[in-house]
Amino acid sequence: MKKFALISLCGVALFTACGDESSSNVKASTEDSDIIAKTHDDLPACTDTREGAFAYVKDEKQGYTCHNNTWTPEEPSQESSSSKIEDNSSSSEASSSGANDIQEPTSSATDEPSSSETVNSSSSTESSSSAEPNSSTDSSSSEESSSSFASRDINVGAYQYKFTDMDFLSAYIYNNEDQAIDSLTLRLYVSAKPENIEPIPGEGQPGSCPLIVDEDICQMSDSSGFHYPCKQKDGSSFYDQLRANLRHSTPIKIDNSYNASTEEYTYYFSIPLGDLEIPPSYSLRIDINFSSGLYQNNTCETLRQKAKKEFSSTSGGWSWMAHQKDVDGADYEGMPLWERDQGDFEKAPINPYITIYRNDELISGIPPKF
């Protein structure tokens, strides 16, 4: 295997140089590069295209090789070599060249849905949407550090369009794996002033919702391009369930995200998909619209009026803005503004800044860092 051939060439005197090279070789391609997974269950399917690939499972501190469609554990002597991936930073610290950062895979904004690229997970430069933290922020949620992460071969393509003067977003979740997946939640991150996004309770009367996220389209597509309505596992329609999920998904403010220059905080809102299952090699399209309306009984009810906050690649925030790989983890040109059904004949560009969670565990995408 190429990884261990490289390690075997490293003498004691050259430990630092070899350690640096092996760290930089941890990549997230689906063919001949290494894969890092949190648990054994997170490993992608061992297929013919991954034959000979090396994977490292963090919880087990164990290396595996893809051979004959089976992830085969490495021998003890090889396992100690694979452990260098996790311990590389502490080992290199003792050398004169300094510590190198462990790299983990992320989806690339310029690749096709099934591809991904290696990025630096320790970038200390924050997004332009962040500023000095405000110690008085009364946030109810704290987002994890920005890092590239993709334990599953699943990613999101997205574009924005205008319809009846309202902002819409079309998101495509691509399942590039050989197995179905469910229990997913998407998170989109926006920057806004509190009065333009947070629900305002009323006193003796309904309050107001300056931003309401609502469903417009939900459909599944197979590899041949045939479309199917979204259905739950019991065969019932998923439309009403998704719409109810979104109505209760009010924006969550992220700790220490205040930007003094714009007077905005960063929020995220979730798109919970419940038990909706995406079969292998299928894509799920969800179109959502942003409106404003009434707030009562902890629920927003749209009036189909324009949202107080406008979304674009320059004003939307983390999931909309352009990013650079050496700053935030992956190159991204910003949310494109397309025609409504342009995604039917042109593949939506991958957006690594829309994250995917499965049972509250991040499996793809790059959240903001503050």
PDB file of N, CA and C in Angstrom, residues 129-218:
ATOM      1  N   SER A 129     -17.508  37.759   8.147  1.00  0.00           N
ATOM      2  CA  SER A 129     -18.760  38.108   8.808  1.00  0.00           C
ATOM      3  C   SER A 129     -18.637  38.155  10.314  1.00  0.00           C
ATOM      4  N   SER A 130     -17.437  37.766  10.856  1.00  0.00           N
ATOM      5  CA  SER A 130     -17.266  37.749  12.302  1.00  0.00           C
ATOM      6  C   SER A 130     -16.460  38.957  12.735  1.00  0.00           C
ATOM      7  N   ALA A 131     -16.581  39.301  14.040  1.00  0.00           N
ATOM      8  CA  ALA A 131     -15.842  40.423  14.584  1.00  0.00           C
ATOM      9  C   ALA A 131     -15.532  40.117  16.032  1.00  0.00           C
ATOM     10  N   GLU A 132     -15.100  41.146  16.796  1.00  0.00           N
ATOM     11  CA  GLU A 132     -14.809  40.933  18.205  1.00  0.00           C
ATOM     12  C   GLU A 132     -16.062  40.455  18.922  1.00  0.00           C
ATOM     13  N   PRO A 133     -15.955  39.392  19.730  1.00  0.00           N
ATOM     14  CA  PRO A 133     -17.149  38.863  20.391  1.00  0.00           C
ATOM     15  C   PRO A 133     -17.689  39.808  21.443  1.00  0.00           C
ATOM     16  N   ASN A 134     -18.987  39.793  21.619  1.00  0.00           N
ATOM     17  CA  ASN A 134     -19.650  40.611  22.619  1.00  0.00           C
ATOM     18  C   ASN A 134     -19.955  39.747  23.825  1.00  0.00           C
ATOM     19  N   SER A 135     -19.339  40.055  24.953  1.00  0.00           N
ATOM     20  CA  SER A 135     -19.475  39.213  26.137  1.00  0.00           C
ATOM     21  C   SER A 135     -20.885  39.214  26.687  1.00  0.00           C
ATOM     22  N   SER A 136     -21.702  40.197  26.268  1.00  0.00           N
ATOM     23  CA  SER A 136     -23.061  40.270  26.794  1.00  0.00           C
ATOM     24  C   SER A 136     -24.068  39.537  25.931  1.00  0.00           C
ATOM     25  N   THR A 137     -23.599  38.860  24.871  1.00  0.00           N
ATOM     26  CA  THR A 137     -24.522  38.152  23.985  1.00  0.00           C
ATOM     27  C   THR A 137     -25.294  37.100  24.760  1.00  0.00           C
ATOM     28  N   ASP A 138     -26.634  37.118  24.634  1.00  0.00           N
ATOM     29  CA  ASP A 138     -27.468  36.183  25.375  1.00  0.00           C
ATOM     30  C   ASP A 138     -27.871  35.012  24.485  1.00  0.00           C
ATOM     31  N   SER A 139     -26.877  34.472  23.757  1.00  0.00           N
ATOM     32  CA  SER A 139     -27.167  33.393  22.815  1.00  0.00           C
ATOM     33  C   SER A 139     -27.577  32.126  23.527  1.00  0.00           C
ATOM     34  N   SER A 140     -28.436  31.330  22.861  1.00  0.00           N
ATOM     35  CA  SER A 140     -28.871  30.050  23.424  1.00  0.00           C
ATOM     36  C   SER A 140     -28.163  28.879  22.781  1.00  0.00           C
ATOM     37  N   SER A 141     -27.210  29.149  21.864  1.00  0.00           N
ATOM     38  CA  SER A 141     -26.528  28.061  21.173  1.00  0.00           C
ATOM     39  C   SER A 141     -25.113  28.464  20.860  1.00  0.00           C
ATOM     40  N   SER A 142     -24.179  27.496  20.916  1.00  0.00           N
ATOM     41  CA  SER A 142     -22.785  27.746  20.579  1.00  0.00           C
ATOM     42  C   SER A 142     -22.356  26.784  19.501  1.00  0.00           C
ATOM     43  N   GLU A 143     -21.939  27.310  18.353  1.00  0.00           N
ATOM     44  CA  GLU A 143     -21.530  26.457  17.229  1.00  0.00           C
ATOM     45  C   GLU A 143     -20.089  26.028  17.401  1.00  0.00           C
ATOM     46  N   GLU A 144     -19.736  24.837  16.916  1.00  0.00           N
ATOM     47  CA  GLU A 144     -18.396  24.324  17.045  1.00  0.00           C
ATOM     48  C   GLU A 144     -17.438  25.066  16.132  1.00  0.00           C
ATOM     49  N   SER A 145     -16.136  24.819  16.341  1.00  0.00           N
ATOM     50  CA  SER A 145     -15.123  25.491  15.553  1.00  0.00           C
ATOM     51  C   SER A 145     -15.239  25.130  14.090  1.00  0.00           C
ATOM     52  N   SER A 146     -14.829  26.082  13.236  1.00  0.00           N
ATOM     53  CA  SER A 146     -14.834  25.825  11.804  1.00  0.00           C
ATOM     54  C   SER A 146     -13.798  24.780  11.468  1.00  0.00           C
ATOM     55  N   SER A 147     -14.195  23.745  10.769  1.00  0.00           N
ATOM     56  CA  SER A 147     -13.262  22.716  10.353  1.00  0.00           C
ATOM     57  C   SER A 147     -13.840  22.009   9.149  1.00  0.00           C
ATOM     58  N   SER A 148     -12.950  21.492   8.326  1.00  0.00           N
ATOM     59  CA  SER A 148     -13.422  20.712   7.202  1.00  0.00           C
ATOM     60  C   SER A 148     -13.798  19.335   7.711  1.00  0.00           C
ATOM     61  N   PHE A 149     -14.932  18.837   7.275  1.00  0.00           N
ATOM     62  CA  PHE A 149     -15.385  17.558   7.807  1.00  0.00           C
ATOM     63  C   PHE A 149     -16.307  16.875   6.827  1.00  0.00           C
ATOM     64  N   ALA A 150     -16.050  15.623   6.538  1.00  0.00           N
ATOM     65  CA  ALA A 150     -16.939  14.843   5.683  1.00  0.00           C
ATOM     66  C   ALA A 150     -16.701  13.374   5.961  1.00  0.00           C
ATOM     67  N   SER A 151     -17.421  12.831   6.947  1.00  0.00           N
ATOM     68  CA  SER A 151     -17.275  11.412   7.249  1.00  0.00           C
ATOM     69  C   SER A 151     -18.140  10.560   6.336  1.00  0.00           C
ATOM     70  N   ARG A 152     -19.065  11.190   5.607  1.00  0.00           N
ATOM     71  CA  ARG A 152     -19.931  10.475   4.676  1.00  0.00           C
ATOM     72  C   ARG A 152     -19.857  11.147   3.304  1.00  0.00           C
ATOM     73  N   ASP A 153     -20.030  10.352   2.261  1.00  0.00           N
ATOM     74  CA  ASP A 153     -19.963  10.886   0.901  1.00  0.00           C
ATOM     75  C   ASP A 153     -21.334  11.440   0.505  1.00  0.00           C
ATOM     76  N   ILE A 154     -21.717  12.494   1.215  1.00  0.00           N
ATOM     77  CA  ILE A 154     -23.004  13.160   1.014  1.00  0.00           C
ATOM     78  C   ILE A 154     -22.743  14.657   1.054  1.00  0.00           C
ATOM     79  N   ASN A 155     -23.291  15.408   0.107  1.00  0.00           N
ATOM     80  CA  ASN A 155     -23.056  16.846   0.112  1.00  0.00           C
ATOM     81  C   ASN A 155     -24.263  17.593  -0.439  1.00  0.00           C
ATOM     82  N   VAL A 156     -24.154  18.918  -0.432  1.00  0.00           N
ATOM     83  CA  VAL A 156     -25.293  19.769  -0.776  1.00  0.00           C
ATOM     84  C   VAL A 156     -24.911  20.729  -1.898  1.00  0.00           C
ATOM     85  N   GLY A 157     -25.714  20.747  -2.946  1.00  0.00           N
ATOM     86  CA  GLY A 157     -25.606  21.781  -3.967  1.00  0.00           C
ATOM     87  C   GLY A 157     -26.750  22.764  -3.772  1.00  0.00           C
ATOM     88  N   ALA A 158     -26.526  24.031  -4.077  1.00  0.00           N
ATOM     89  CA  ALA A 158     -27.574  25.022  -3.807  1.00  0.00           C
ATOM     90  C   ALA A 158     -27.469  26.214  -4.737  1.00  0.00           C
ATOM     91  N   TYR A 159     -28.608  26.830  -5.008  1.00  0.00           N
ATOM     92  CA  TYR A 159     -28.655  28.108  -5.706  1.00  0.00           C
ATOM     93  C   TYR A 159     -29.874  28.876  -5.214  1.00  0.00           C
ATOM     94  N   GLN A 160     -29.865  30.171  -5.462  1.00  0.00           N
ATOM     95  CA  GLN A 160     -30.943  31.055  -5.033  1.00  0.00           C
ATOM     96  C   GLN A 160     -31.704  31.556  -6.253  1.00  0.00           C
ATOM     97  N   TYR A 161     -32.997  31.830  -6.079  1.00  0.00           N
ATOM     98  CA  TYR A 161     -33.763  32.460  -7.149  1.00  0.00           C
ATOM     99  C   TYR A 161     -34.836  33.366  -6.541  1.00  0.00           C
ATOM    100  N   LYS A 162     -35.372  34.261  -7.358  1.00  0.00           N
ATOM    101  CA  LYS A 162     -36.419  35.192  -6.941  1.00  0.00           C
ATOM    102  C   LYS A 162     -37.747  34.756  -7.544  1.00  0.00           C
ATOM    103  N   PHE A 163     -38.806  34.871  -6.748  1.00  0.00           N
ATOM    104  CA  PHE A 163     -40.137  34.541  -7.244  1.00  0.00           C
ATOM    105  C   PHE A 163     -41.156  35.351  -6.446  1.00  0.00           C
ATOM    106  N   THR A 164     -42.032  36.072  -7.141  1.00  0.00           N
ATOM    107  CA  THR A 164     -43.011  36.970  -6.515  1.00  0.00           C
ATOM    108  C   THR A 164     -42.350  37.888  -5.477  1.00  0.00           C
ATOM    109  N   ASP A 165     -41.163  38.390  -5.830  1.00  0.00           N
ATOM    110  CA  ASP A 165     -40.432  39.360  -5.016  1.00  0.00           C
ATOM    111  C   ASP A 165     -39.877  38.756  -3.721  1.00  0.00           C
ATOM    112  N   MET A 166     -39.949  37.439  -3.554  1.00  0.00           N
ATOM    113  CA  MET A 166     -39.408  36.798  -2.363  1.00  0.00           C
ATOM    114  C   MET A 166     -38.169  35.987  -2.726  1.00  0.00           C
ATOM    115  N   ASP A 167     -37.286  35.809  -1.733  1.00  0.00           N
ATOM    116  CA  ASP A 167     -36.084  35.002  -1.913  1.00  0.00           C
ATOM    117  C   ASP A 167     -36.425  33.524  -1.734  1.00  0.00           C
ATOM    118  N   PHE A 168     -35.917  32.697  -2.637  1.00  0.00           N
ATOM    119  CA  PHE A 168     -36.071  31.247  -2.557  1.00  0.00           C
ATOM    120  C   PHE A 168     -34.690  30.602  -2.623  1.00  0.00           C
ATOM    121  N   LEU A 169     -34.579  29.419  -2.045  1.00  0.00           N
ATOM    122  CA  LEU A 169     -33.350  28.641  -2.100  1.00  0.00           C
ATOM    123  C   LEU A 169     -33.689  27.229  -2.538  1.00  0.00           C
ATOM    124  N   SER A 170     -32.944  26.731  -3.528  1.00  0.00           N
ATOM    125  CA  SER A 170     -33.108  25.361  -3.982  1.00  0.00           C
ATOM    126  C   SER A 170     -31.883  24.572  -3.532  1.00  0.00           C
ATOM    127  N   ALA A 171     -32.087  23.569  -2.672  1.00  0.00           N
ATOM    128  CA  ALA A 171     -30.993  22.759  -2.129  1.00  0.00           C
ATOM    129  C   ALA A 171     -31.131  21.319  -2.609  1.00  0.00           C
ATOM    130  N   TYR A 172     -30.036  20.756  -3.103  1.00  0.00           N
ATOM    131  CA  TYR A 172     -29.989  19.377  -3.561  1.00  0.00           C
ATOM    132  C   TYR A 172     -29.037  18.592  -2.664  1.00  0.00           C
ATOM    133  N   ILE A 173     -29.563  17.564  -1.985  1.00  0.00           N
ATOM    134  CA  ILE A 173     -28.717  16.696  -1.163  1.00  0.00           C
ATOM    135  C   ILE A 173     -28.367  15.474  -1.994  1.00  0.00           C
ATOM    136  N   TYR A 174     -27.084  15.290  -2.286  1.00  0.00           N
ATOM    137  CA  TYR A 174     -26.618  14.189  -3.121  1.00  0.00           C
ATOM    138  C   TYR A 174     -26.101  13.052  -2.240  1.00  0.00           C
ATOM    139  N   ASN A 175     -26.730  11.894  -2.342  1.00  0.00           N
ATOM    140  CA  ASN A 175     -26.245  10.703  -1.641  1.00  0.00           C
ATOM    141  C   ASN A 175     -25.391   9.898  -2.618  1.00  0.00           C
ATOM    142  N   ASN A 176     -24.074  10.033  -2.510  1.00  0.00           N
ATOM    143  CA  ASN A 176     -23.150   9.372  -3.418  1.00  0.00           C
ATOM    144  C   ASN A 176     -22.715   7.999  -2.917  1.00  0.00           C
ATOM    145  N   GLU A 177     -23.329   7.525  -1.843  1.00  0.00           N
ATOM    146  CA  GLU A 177     -22.924   6.256  -1.241  1.00  0.00           C
ATOM    147  C   GLU A 177     -23.711   5.080  -1.810  1.00  0.00           C
ATOM    148  N   ASP A 178     -23.323   3.887  -1.361  1.00  0.00           N
ATOM    149  CA  ASP A 178     -23.979   2.663  -1.810  1.00  0.00           C
ATOM    150  C   ASP A 178     -25.072   2.211  -0.850  1.00  0.00           C
ATOM    151  N   GLN A 179     -25.434   3.058   0.082  1.00  0.00           N
ATOM    152  CA  GLN A 179     -26.467   2.715   1.045  1.00  0.00           C
ATOM    153  C   GLN A 179     -27.387   3.910   1.263  1.00  0.00           C
ATOM    154  N   ALA A 180     -28.625   3.633   1.647  1.00  0.00           N
ATOM    155  CA  ALA A 180     -29.583   4.700   1.929  1.00  0.00           C
ATOM    156  C   ALA A 180     -29.208   5.396   3.232  1.00  0.00           C
ATOM    157  N   ILE A 181     -29.693   6.619   3.378  1.00  0.00           N
ATOM    158  CA  ILE A 181     -29.421   7.363   4.602  1.00  0.00           C
ATOM    159  C   ILE A 181     -30.662   8.151   4.995  1.00  0.00           C
ATOM    160  N   ASP A 182     -30.883   8.288   6.315  1.00  0.00           N
ATOM    161  CA  ASP A 182     -32.020   9.046   6.816  1.00  0.00           C
ATOM    162  C   ASP A 182     -31.586   9.826   8.050  1.00  0.00           C
ATOM    163  N   SER A 183     -32.558  10.393   8.768  1.00  0.00           N
ATOM    164  CA  SER A 183     -32.309  11.146  10.015  1.00  0.00           C
ATOM    165  C   SER A 183     -31.355  12.318   9.791  1.00  0.00           C
ATOM    166  N   LEU A 184     -31.517  13.024   8.684  1.00  0.00           N
ATOM    167  CA  LEU A 184     -30.632  14.135   8.351  1.00  0.00           C
ATOM    168  C   LEU A 184     -31.267  15.484   8.723  1.00  0.00           C
ATOM    169  N   THR A 185     -30.393  16.441   9.031  1.00  0.00           N
ATOM    170  CA  THR A 185     -30.802  17.822   9.261  1.00  0.00           C
ATOM    171  C   THR A 185     -29.798  18.739   8.585  1.00  0.00           C
ATOM    172  N   LEU A 186     -30.293  19.658   7.768  1.00  0.00           N
ATOM    173  CA  LEU A 186     -29.437  20.670   7.160  1.00  0.00           C
ATOM    174  C   LEU A 186     -29.430  21.904   8.046  1.00  0.00           C
ATOM    175  N   ARG A 187     -28.280  22.572   8.090  1.00  0.00           N
ATOM    176  CA  ARG A 187     -28.189  23.856   8.778  1.00  0.00           C
ATOM    177  C   ARG A 187     -27.667  24.900   7.809  1.00  0.00           C
ATOM    178  N   LEU A 188     -28.379  26.008   7.709  1.00  0.00           N
ATOM    179  CA  LEU A 188     -27.956  27.154   6.917  1.00  0.00           C
ATOM    180  C   LEU A 188     -27.658  28.301   7.874  1.00  0.00           C
ATOM    181  N   TYR A 189     -26.559  29.007   7.607  1.00  0.00           N
ATOM    182  CA  TYR A 189     -26.076  30.037   8.509  1.00  0.00           C
ATOM    183  C   TYR A 189     -26.250  31.410   7.860  1.00  0.00           C
ATOM    184  N   VAL A 190     -26.879  32.333   8.587  1.00  0.00           N
ATOM    185  CA  VAL A 190     -27.178  33.663   8.057  1.00  0.00           C
ATOM    186  C   VAL A 190     -26.690  34.724   9.035  1.00  0.00           C
ATOM    187  N   SER A 191     -26.432  35.910   8.519  1.00  0.00           N
ATOM    188  CA  SER A 191     -26.066  37.060   9.348  1.00  0.00           C
ATOM    189  C   SER A 191     -27.211  38.061   9.310  1.00  0.00           C
ATOM    190  N   ALA A 192     -27.609  38.547  10.477  1.00  0.00           N
ATOM    191  CA  ALA A 192     -28.750  39.464  10.513  1.00  0.00           C
ATOM    192  C   ALA A 192     -28.785  40.220  11.834  1.00  0.00           C
ATOM    193  N   LYS A 193     -29.453  41.366  11.816  1.00  0.00           N
ATOM    194  CA  LYS A 193     -29.751  42.076  13.052  1.00  0.00           C
ATOM    195  C   LYS A 193     -30.916  41.372  13.737  1.00  0.00           C
ATOM    196  N   PRO A 194     -30.941  41.344  15.068  1.00  0.00           N
ATOM    197  CA  PRO A 194     -31.996  40.606  15.780  1.00  0.00           C
ATOM    198  C   PRO A 194     -33.402  40.996  15.352  1.00  0.00           C
ATOM    199  N   GLU A 195     -33.640  42.274  15.107  1.00  0.00           N
ATOM    200  CA  GLU A 195     -35.001  42.703  14.759  1.00  0.00           C
ATOM    201  C   GLU A 195     -35.421  42.243  13.371  1.00  0.00           C
ATOM    202  N   ASN A 196     -34.460  41.759  12.566  1.00  0.00           N
ATOM    203  CA  ASN A 196     -34.779  41.295  11.220  1.00  0.00           C
ATOM    204  C   ASN A 196     -34.884  39.779  11.104  1.00  0.00           C
ATOM    205  N   ILE A 197     -34.756  39.081  12.252  1.00  0.00           N
ATOM    206  CA  ILE A 197     -34.750  37.624  12.150  1.00  0.00           C
ATOM    207  C   ILE A 197     -35.417  36.916  13.327  1.00  0.00           C
ATOM    208  N   GLU A 198     -35.368  37.501  14.525  1.00  0.00           N
ATOM    209  CA  GLU A 198     -35.881  36.811  15.710  1.00  0.00           C
ATOM    210  C   GLU A 198     -37.394  37.039  15.866  1.00  0.00           C
ATOM    211  N   PRO A 199     -38.148  35.995  16.200  1.00  0.00           N
ATOM    212  CA  PRO A 199     -39.591  36.157  16.456  1.00  0.00           C
ATOM    213  C   PRO A 199     -39.842  37.128  17.603  1.00  0.00           C
ATOM    214  N   ILE A 200     -40.905  37.908  17.478  1.00  0.00           N
ATOM    215  CA  ILE A 200     -41.254  38.894  18.502  1.00  0.00           C
ATOM    216  C   ILE A 200     -42.627  38.539  19.071  1.00  0.00           C
ATOM    217  N   PRO A 201     -42.693  38.054  20.326  1.00  0.00           N
ATOM    218  CA  PRO A 201     -43.993  37.697  20.911  1.00  0.00           C
ATOM    219  C   PRO A 201     -44.894  38.920  21.038  1.00  0.00           C
ATOM    220  N   GLY A 202     -46.177  38.709  20.882  1.00  0.00           N
ATOM    221  CA  GLY A 202     -47.132  39.801  21.038  1.00  0.00           C
ATOM    222  C   GLY A 202     -47.684  39.831  22.457  1.00  0.00           C
ATOM    223  N   GLU A 203     -48.232  40.970  22.856  1.00  0.00           N
ATOM    224  CA  GLU A 203     -48.840  41.125  24.166  1.00  0.00           C
ATOM    225  C   GLU A 203     -50.352  41.200  23.995  1.00  0.00           C
ATOM    226  N   GLY A 204     -51.018  40.089  24.282  1.00  0.00           N
ATOM    227  CA  GLY A 204     -52.460  40.032  24.111  1.00  0.00           C
ATOM    228  C   GLY A 204     -52.891  39.898  22.660  1.00  0.00           C
ATOM    229  N   GLN A 205     -51.962  39.735  21.790  1.00  0.00           N
ATOM    230  CA  GLN A 205     -52.257  39.580  20.366  1.00  0.00           C
ATOM    231  C   GLN A 205     -51.076  38.859  19.719  1.00  0.00           C
ATOM    232  N   PRO A 206     -51.245  38.358  18.488  1.00  0.00           N
ATOM    233  CA  PRO A 206     -50.123  37.671  17.839  1.00  0.00           C
ATOM    234  C   PRO A 206     -48.916  38.584  17.677  1.00  0.00           C
ATOM    235  N   GLY A 207     -47.735  37.982  17.801  1.00  0.00           N
ATOM    236  CA  GLY A 207     -46.505  38.717  17.561  1.00  0.00           C
ATOM    237  C   GLY A 207     -46.148  38.660  16.086  1.00  0.00           C
ATOM    238  N   SER A 208     -44.856  38.843  15.801  1.00  0.00           N
ATOM    239  CA  SER A 208     -44.428  38.860  14.404  1.00  0.00           C
ATOM    240  C   SER A 208     -43.209  37.985  14.206  1.00  0.00           C
ATOM    241  N   CYS A 209     -43.090  37.445  13.007  1.00  0.00           N
ATOM    242  CA  CYS A 209     -41.926  36.658  12.592  1.00  0.00           C
ATOM    243  C   CYS A 209     -41.293  37.377  11.405  1.00  0.00           C
ATOM    244  N   PRO A 210     -40.152  38.052  11.605  1.00  0.00           N
ATOM    245  CA  PRO A 210     -39.529  38.764  10.495  1.00  0.00           C
ATOM    246  C   PRO A 210     -38.943  37.822   9.451  1.00  0.00           C
ATOM    247  N   LEU A 211     -38.626  36.559   9.857  1.00  0.00           N
ATOM    248  CA  LEU A 211     -38.113  35.577   8.902  1.00  0.00           C
ATOM    249  C   LEU A 211     -38.816  34.245   9.128  1.00  0.00           C
ATOM    250  N   ILE A 212     -39.461  33.749   8.094  1.00  0.00           N
ATOM    251  CA  ILE A 212     -40.112  32.444   8.142  1.00  0.00           C
ATOM    252  C   ILE A 212     -39.539  31.585   7.014  1.00  0.00           C
ATOM    253  N   VAL A 213     -39.119  30.385   7.368  1.00  0.00           N
ATOM    254  CA  VAL A 213     -38.590  29.437   6.387  1.00  0.00           C
ATOM    255  C   VAL A 213     -39.694  28.436   6.090  1.00  0.00           C
ATOM    256  N   ASP A 214     -40.092  28.334   4.826  1.00  0.00           N
ATOM    257  CA  ASP A 214     -41.232  27.507   4.468  1.00  0.00           C
ATOM    258  C   ASP A 214     -40.901  26.644   3.259  1.00  0.00           C
ATOM    259  N   GLU A 215     -41.539  25.483   3.173  1.00  0.00           N
ATOM    260  CA  GLU A 215     -41.297  24.569   2.065  1.00  0.00           C
ATOM    261  C   GLU A 215     -42.086  24.984   0.833  1.00  0.00           C
ATOM    262  N   ASP A 216     -41.471  24.791  -0.345  1.00  0.00           N
ATOM    263  CA  ASP A 216     -42.169  25.048  -1.594  1.00  0.00           C
ATOM    264  C   ASP A 216     -42.155  23.803  -2.496  1.00  0.00           C
ATOM    265  N   ILE A 217     -41.007  23.101  -2.552  1.00  0.00           N
ATOM    266  CA  ILE A 217     -40.867  21.894  -3.361  1.00  0.00           C
ATOM    267  C   ILE A 217     -40.103  20.848  -2.568  1.00  0.00           C
ATOM    268  N   CYS A 218     -40.530  19.584  -2.677  1.00  0.00           N
ATOM    269  CA  CYS A 218     -39.770  18.463  -2.110  1.00  0.00           C
ATOM    270  C   CYS A 218     -39.930  17.290  -3.068  1.00  0.00           C
TER     271      CYS A 218
END
